[in-house]
GROMACS .gro file of C-alpha atoms in nm:
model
  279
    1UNK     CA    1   9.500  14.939  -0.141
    2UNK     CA    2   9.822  14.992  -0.358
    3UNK     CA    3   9.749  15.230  -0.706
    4UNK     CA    4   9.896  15.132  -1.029
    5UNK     CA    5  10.125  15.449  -1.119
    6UNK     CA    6   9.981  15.395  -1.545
    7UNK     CA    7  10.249  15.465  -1.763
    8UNK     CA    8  10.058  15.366  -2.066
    9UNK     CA    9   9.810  15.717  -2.008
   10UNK     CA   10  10.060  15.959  -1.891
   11UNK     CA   11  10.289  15.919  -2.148
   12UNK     CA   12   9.980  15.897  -2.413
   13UNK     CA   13   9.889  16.241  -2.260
   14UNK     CA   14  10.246  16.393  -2.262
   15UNK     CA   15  10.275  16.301  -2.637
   16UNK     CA   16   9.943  16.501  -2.716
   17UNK     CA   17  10.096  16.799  -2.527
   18UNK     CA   18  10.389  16.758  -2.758
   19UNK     CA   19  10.164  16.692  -3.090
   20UNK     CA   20  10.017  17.036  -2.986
   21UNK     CA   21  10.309  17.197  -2.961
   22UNK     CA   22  10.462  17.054  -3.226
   23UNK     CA   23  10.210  17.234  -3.456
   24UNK     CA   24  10.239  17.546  -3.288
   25UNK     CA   25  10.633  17.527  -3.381
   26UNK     CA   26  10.526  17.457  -3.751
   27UNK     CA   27  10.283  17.715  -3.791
   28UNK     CA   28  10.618  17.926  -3.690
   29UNK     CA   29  10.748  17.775  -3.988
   30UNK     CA   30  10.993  17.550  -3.765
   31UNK     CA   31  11.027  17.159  -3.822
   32UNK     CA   32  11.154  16.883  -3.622
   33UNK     CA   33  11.391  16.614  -3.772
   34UNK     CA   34  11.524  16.301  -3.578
   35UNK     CA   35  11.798  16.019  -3.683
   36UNK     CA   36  11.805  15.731  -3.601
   37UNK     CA   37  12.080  15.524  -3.658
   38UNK     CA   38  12.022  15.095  -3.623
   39UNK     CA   39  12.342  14.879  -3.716
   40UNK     CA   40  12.210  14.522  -3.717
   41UNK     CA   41  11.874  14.369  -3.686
   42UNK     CA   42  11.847  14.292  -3.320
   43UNK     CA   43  11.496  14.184  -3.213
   44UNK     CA   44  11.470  14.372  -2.940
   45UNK     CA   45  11.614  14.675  -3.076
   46UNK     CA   46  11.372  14.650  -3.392
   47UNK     CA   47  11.086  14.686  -3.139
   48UNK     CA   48  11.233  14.980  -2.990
   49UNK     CA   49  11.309  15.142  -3.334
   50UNK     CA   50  10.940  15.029  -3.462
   51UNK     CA   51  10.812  15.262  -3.163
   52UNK     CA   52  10.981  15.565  -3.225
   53UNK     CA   53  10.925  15.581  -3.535
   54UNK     CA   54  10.536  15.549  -3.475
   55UNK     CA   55  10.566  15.843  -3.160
   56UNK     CA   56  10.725  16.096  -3.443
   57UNK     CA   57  10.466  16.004  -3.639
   58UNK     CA   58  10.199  16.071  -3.402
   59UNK     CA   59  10.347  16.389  -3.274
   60UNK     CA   60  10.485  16.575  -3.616
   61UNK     CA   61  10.853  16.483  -3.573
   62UNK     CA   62  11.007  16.381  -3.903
   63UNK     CA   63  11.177  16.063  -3.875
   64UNK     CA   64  11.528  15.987  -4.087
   65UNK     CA   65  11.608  15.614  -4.034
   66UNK     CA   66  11.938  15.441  -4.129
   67UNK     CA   67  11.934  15.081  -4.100
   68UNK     CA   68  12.318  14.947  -4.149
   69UNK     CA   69  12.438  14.607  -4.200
   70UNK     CA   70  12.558  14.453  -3.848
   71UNK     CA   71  12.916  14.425  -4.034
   72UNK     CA   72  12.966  14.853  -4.113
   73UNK     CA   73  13.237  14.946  -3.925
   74UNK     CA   74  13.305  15.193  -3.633
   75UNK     CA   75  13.491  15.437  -3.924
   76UNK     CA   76  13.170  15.387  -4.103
   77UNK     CA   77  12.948  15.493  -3.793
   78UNK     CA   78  13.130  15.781  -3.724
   79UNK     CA   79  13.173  15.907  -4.070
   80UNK     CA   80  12.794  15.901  -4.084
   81UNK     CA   81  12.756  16.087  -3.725
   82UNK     CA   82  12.946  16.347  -3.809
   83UNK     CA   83  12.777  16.392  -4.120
   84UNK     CA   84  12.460  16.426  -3.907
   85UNK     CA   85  12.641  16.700  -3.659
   86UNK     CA   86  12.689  16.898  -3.959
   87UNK     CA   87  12.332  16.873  -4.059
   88UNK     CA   88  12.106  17.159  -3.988
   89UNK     CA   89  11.842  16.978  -4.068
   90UNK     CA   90  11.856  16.736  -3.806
   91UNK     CA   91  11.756  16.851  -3.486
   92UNK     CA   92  11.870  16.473  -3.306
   93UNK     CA   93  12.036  16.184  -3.341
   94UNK     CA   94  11.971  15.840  -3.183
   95UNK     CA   95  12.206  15.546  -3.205
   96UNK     CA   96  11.998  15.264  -3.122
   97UNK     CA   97  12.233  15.061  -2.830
   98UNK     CA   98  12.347  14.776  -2.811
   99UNK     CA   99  12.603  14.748  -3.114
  100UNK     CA  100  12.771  14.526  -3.281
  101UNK     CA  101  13.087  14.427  -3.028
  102UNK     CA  102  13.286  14.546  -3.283
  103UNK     CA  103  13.216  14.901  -3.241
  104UNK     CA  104  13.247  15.096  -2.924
  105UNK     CA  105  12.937  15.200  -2.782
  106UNK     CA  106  13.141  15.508  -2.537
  107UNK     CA  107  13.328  15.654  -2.900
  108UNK     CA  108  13.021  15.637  -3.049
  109UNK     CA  109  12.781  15.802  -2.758
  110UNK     CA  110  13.065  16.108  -2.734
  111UNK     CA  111  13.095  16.159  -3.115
  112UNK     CA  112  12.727  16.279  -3.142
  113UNK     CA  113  12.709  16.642  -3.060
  114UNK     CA  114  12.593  16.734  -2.721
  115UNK     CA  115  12.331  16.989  -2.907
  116UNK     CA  116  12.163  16.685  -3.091
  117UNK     CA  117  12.186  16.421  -2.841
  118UNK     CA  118  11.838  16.350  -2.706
  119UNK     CA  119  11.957  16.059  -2.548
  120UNK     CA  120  12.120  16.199  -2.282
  121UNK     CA  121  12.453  16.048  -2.280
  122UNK     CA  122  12.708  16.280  -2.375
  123UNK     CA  123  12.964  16.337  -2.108
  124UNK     CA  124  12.864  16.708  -2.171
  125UNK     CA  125  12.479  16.674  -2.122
  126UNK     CA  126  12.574  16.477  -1.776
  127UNK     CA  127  12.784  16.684  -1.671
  128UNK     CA  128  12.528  16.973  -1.682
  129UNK     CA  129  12.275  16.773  -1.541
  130UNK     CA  130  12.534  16.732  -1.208
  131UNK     CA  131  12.576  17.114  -1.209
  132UNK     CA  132  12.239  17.203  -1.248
  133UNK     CA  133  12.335  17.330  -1.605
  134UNK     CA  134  12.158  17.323  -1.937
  135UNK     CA  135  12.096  16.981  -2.179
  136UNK     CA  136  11.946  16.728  -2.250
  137UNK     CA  137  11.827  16.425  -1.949
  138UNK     CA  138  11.863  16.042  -1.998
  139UNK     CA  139  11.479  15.946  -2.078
  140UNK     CA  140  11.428  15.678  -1.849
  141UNK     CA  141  11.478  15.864  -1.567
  142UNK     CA  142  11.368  16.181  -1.692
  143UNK     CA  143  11.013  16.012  -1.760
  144UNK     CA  144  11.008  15.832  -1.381
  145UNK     CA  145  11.030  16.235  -1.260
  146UNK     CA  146  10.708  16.297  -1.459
  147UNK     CA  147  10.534  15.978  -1.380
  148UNK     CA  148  10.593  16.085  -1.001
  149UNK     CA  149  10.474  16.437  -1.090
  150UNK     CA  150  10.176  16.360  -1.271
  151UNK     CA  151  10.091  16.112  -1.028
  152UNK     CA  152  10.029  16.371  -0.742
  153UNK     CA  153  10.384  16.192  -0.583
  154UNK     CA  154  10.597  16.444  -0.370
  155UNK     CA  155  10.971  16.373  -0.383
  156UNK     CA  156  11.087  16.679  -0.170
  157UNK     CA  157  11.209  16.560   0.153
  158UNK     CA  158  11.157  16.176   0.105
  159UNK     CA  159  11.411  15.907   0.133
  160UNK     CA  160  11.504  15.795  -0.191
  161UNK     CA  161  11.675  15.503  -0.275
  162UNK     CA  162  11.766  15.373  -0.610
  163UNK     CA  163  11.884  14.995  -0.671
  164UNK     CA  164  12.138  15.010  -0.948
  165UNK     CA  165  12.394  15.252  -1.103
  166UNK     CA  166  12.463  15.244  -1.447
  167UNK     CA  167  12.540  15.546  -1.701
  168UNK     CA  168  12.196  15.522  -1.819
  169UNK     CA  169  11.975  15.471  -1.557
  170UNK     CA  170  12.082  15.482  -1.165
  171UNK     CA  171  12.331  15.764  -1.192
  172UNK     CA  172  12.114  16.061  -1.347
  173UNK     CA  173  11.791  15.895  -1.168
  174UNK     CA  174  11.994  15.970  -0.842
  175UNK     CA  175  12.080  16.351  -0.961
  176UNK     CA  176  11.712  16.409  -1.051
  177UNK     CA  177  11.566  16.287  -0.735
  178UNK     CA  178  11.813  16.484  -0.552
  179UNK     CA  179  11.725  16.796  -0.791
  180UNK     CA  180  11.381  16.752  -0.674
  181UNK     CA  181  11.492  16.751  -0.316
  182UNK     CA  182  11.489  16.427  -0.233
  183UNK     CA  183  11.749  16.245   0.011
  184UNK     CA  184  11.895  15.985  -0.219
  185UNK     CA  185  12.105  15.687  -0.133
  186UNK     CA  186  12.207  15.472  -0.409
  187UNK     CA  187  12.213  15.067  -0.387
  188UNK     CA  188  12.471  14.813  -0.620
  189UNK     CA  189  12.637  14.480  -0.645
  190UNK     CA  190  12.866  14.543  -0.384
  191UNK     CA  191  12.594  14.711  -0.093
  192UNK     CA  192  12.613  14.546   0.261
  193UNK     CA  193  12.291  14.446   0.368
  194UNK     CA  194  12.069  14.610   0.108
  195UNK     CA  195  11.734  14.531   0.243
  196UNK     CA  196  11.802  14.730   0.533
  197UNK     CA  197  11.848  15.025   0.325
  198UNK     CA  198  11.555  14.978   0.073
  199UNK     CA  199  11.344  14.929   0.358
  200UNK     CA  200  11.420  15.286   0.447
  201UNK     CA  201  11.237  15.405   0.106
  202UNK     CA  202  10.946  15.599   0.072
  203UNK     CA  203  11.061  15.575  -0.301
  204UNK     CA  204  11.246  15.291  -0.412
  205UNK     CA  205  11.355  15.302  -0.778
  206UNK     CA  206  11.465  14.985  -0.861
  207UNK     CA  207  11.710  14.933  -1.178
  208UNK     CA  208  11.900  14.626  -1.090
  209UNK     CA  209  11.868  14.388  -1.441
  210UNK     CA  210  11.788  14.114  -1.205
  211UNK     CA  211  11.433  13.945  -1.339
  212UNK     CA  212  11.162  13.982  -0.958
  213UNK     CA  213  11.458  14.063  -0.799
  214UNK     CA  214  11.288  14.282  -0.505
  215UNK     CA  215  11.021  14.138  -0.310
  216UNK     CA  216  10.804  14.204  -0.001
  217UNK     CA  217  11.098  14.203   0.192
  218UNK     CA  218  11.241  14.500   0.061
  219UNK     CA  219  10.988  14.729   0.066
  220UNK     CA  220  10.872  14.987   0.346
  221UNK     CA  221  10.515  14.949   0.393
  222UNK     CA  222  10.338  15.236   0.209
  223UNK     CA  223  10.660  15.279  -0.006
  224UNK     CA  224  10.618  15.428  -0.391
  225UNK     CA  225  10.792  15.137  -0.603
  226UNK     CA  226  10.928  15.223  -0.949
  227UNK     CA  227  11.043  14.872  -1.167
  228UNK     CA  228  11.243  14.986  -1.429
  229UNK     CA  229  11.382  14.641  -1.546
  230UNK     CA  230  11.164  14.450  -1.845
  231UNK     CA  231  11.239  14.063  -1.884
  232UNK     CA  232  11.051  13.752  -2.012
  233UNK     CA  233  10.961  13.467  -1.775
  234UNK     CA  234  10.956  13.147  -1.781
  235UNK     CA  235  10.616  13.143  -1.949
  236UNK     CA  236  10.750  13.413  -2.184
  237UNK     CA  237  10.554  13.673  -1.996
  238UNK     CA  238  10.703  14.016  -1.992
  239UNK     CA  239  10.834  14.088  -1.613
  240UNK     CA  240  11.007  14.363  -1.426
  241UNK     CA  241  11.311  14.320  -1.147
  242UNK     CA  242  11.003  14.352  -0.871
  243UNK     CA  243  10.767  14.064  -0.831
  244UNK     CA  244  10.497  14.237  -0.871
  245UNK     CA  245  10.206  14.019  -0.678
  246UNK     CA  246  10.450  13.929  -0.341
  247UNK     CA  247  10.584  14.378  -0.366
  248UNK     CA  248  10.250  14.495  -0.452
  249UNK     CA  249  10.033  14.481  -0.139
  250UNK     CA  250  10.286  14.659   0.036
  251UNK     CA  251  10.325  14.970  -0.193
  252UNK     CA  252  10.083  15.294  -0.158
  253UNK     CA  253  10.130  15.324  -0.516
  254UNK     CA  254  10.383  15.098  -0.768
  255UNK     CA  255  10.470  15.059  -1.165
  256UNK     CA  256  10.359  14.766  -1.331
  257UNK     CA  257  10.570  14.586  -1.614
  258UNK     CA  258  10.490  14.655  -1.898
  259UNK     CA  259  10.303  14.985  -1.908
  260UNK     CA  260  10.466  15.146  -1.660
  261UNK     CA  261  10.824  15.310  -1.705
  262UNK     CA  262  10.881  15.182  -2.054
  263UNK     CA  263  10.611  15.406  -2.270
  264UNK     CA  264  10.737  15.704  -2.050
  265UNK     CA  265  11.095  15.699  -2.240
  266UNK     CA  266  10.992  15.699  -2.529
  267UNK     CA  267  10.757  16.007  -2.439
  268UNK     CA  268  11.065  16.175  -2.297
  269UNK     CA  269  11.247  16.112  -2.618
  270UNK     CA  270  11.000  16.280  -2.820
  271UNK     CA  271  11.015  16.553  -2.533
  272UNK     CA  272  11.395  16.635  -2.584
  273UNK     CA  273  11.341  16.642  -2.933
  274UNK     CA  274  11.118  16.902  -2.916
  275UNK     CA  275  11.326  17.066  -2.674
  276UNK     CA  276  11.593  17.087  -2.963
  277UNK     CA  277  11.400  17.361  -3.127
  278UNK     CA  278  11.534  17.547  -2.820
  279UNK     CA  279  11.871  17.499  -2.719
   0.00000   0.00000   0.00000
């Protein structure tokens, strides 16, 4: 019998960790202040925005929000970013992705200082996390680490493979698991005969943007299974890039979608921010 790996309470008991801690850092007379920056009103991205606002909340992080019209312009964006560098106030700053076309999502990532970006996309902050240095960690990946952790999962030694390699997600998900001693191989668009690689897994991260993408077929019996990917069905039903009934079965232990990765970024989020106090 497979066991559902729950997001939903790890993260809730990673943000009380942080609510503590956050008013031991007050008590020290030290505060917590995060931007974030929304240009447009995406639907999806309101959601996102909506919940972390409501983590700071819970935890003692003050929340600065700046909602801009989907028309400001990159200058605009920029001018405003650096204004938040300068800041000592403000111990982050979150652009909420995607942006208008207009604007260019790379200019804008590498314009917010390395100190204050709890995203984990600077060019700096990667590059540390490659060398074993210093920074801040993309939070998706980041929170898979501590859902693996917390879930009594051993990565040292195991064959890891991760389906997917964008900035965001694959890339640093393949550095951690290889921090943690893992032996990763990483899957994409252009891998020969995946399956026989995924099969392999005794974690398979799966990041592909591909709605039930990964099946039965995929999947080493007894494998951990980690669905990063969120979609609507058909029916309108929220759905990951693993079908979960057909992959299920076959897992020791496997996310579900939703409550599984998604509550654990936002958790990590609030995590670097309170790492800020620090660095």
């Amino acid at each position: 019998m497979y066991k559902i790996i729950d997001g939903k309470k790890i993260s809730s008991e990673i943000k009380d960790e942080l609510k503590a801690r956050v008013a031991e850092l007050k008590a020290e007379g030290k505060s917590i202040a995060l931007a974030v920056i929304q240009v447009g009103n995406d639907p999806a991205s309101l959601v996102y925005v909506g919940n972390k606002k409501k983590a700071c909340a819970y935890i003692g992080i003050e929340s600065l929000s700046y909602e801009l019209q989907e028309q400001t312009t990159e200058e605009e964006l920029l001018k405003l970013i650096d204004k938040l560098n300068r800041d000592d106030k403000v111990n982050g700053i979150l652009v909420q992705l995607p942006l208008p076309e207009h604007i260019d999502e790379n200019k804008v990532i590498q314009a917010i200082s390395p100190k204050k970006d709890v995203d984990g996309f600077h060019m700096q902050n990667v590059g540390a996390l490659c060398v074993g240095g210093e920074g801040y960690v993309s939070c998706t990946p980041l929170g898979i680490i501590e859902l693996l952790k917390r879930s009594g999962i051993s990565i040292e030694g195991k064959n890891c493979v991760v389906l997917g390699r964008s900035n965001i997600v694959g890339k640093p998900m393949s550095l951690l698991l290889l921090r943690e001693n893992g032996t990763v191989t990483v899957c994409h668009s252009r891998t020969q005969d995946i399956k026989s690689i995924t099969r392999q897994a005794d974690i398979l991260v799966v990041a592909i943007g591909k709605p039930r993408f990964v099946d039965e077929t995929f999947i080493k019996e007894g494998a951990v299974v980690i669905d990063v990917g969120i979609h609507r069905n058909e029916e309108n039903k929220l759905c990951g890039d693993v079908d979960f009934e057909k992959a299920a079965p076959h897992a020791s232990a496997i996310t579900p979608v939703p409550g599984g990765v998604g509550p654990m970024t936002i958790a990590m989020l609030m995590n670097n921010c309170v790492k800020s106090v620090d660095l």
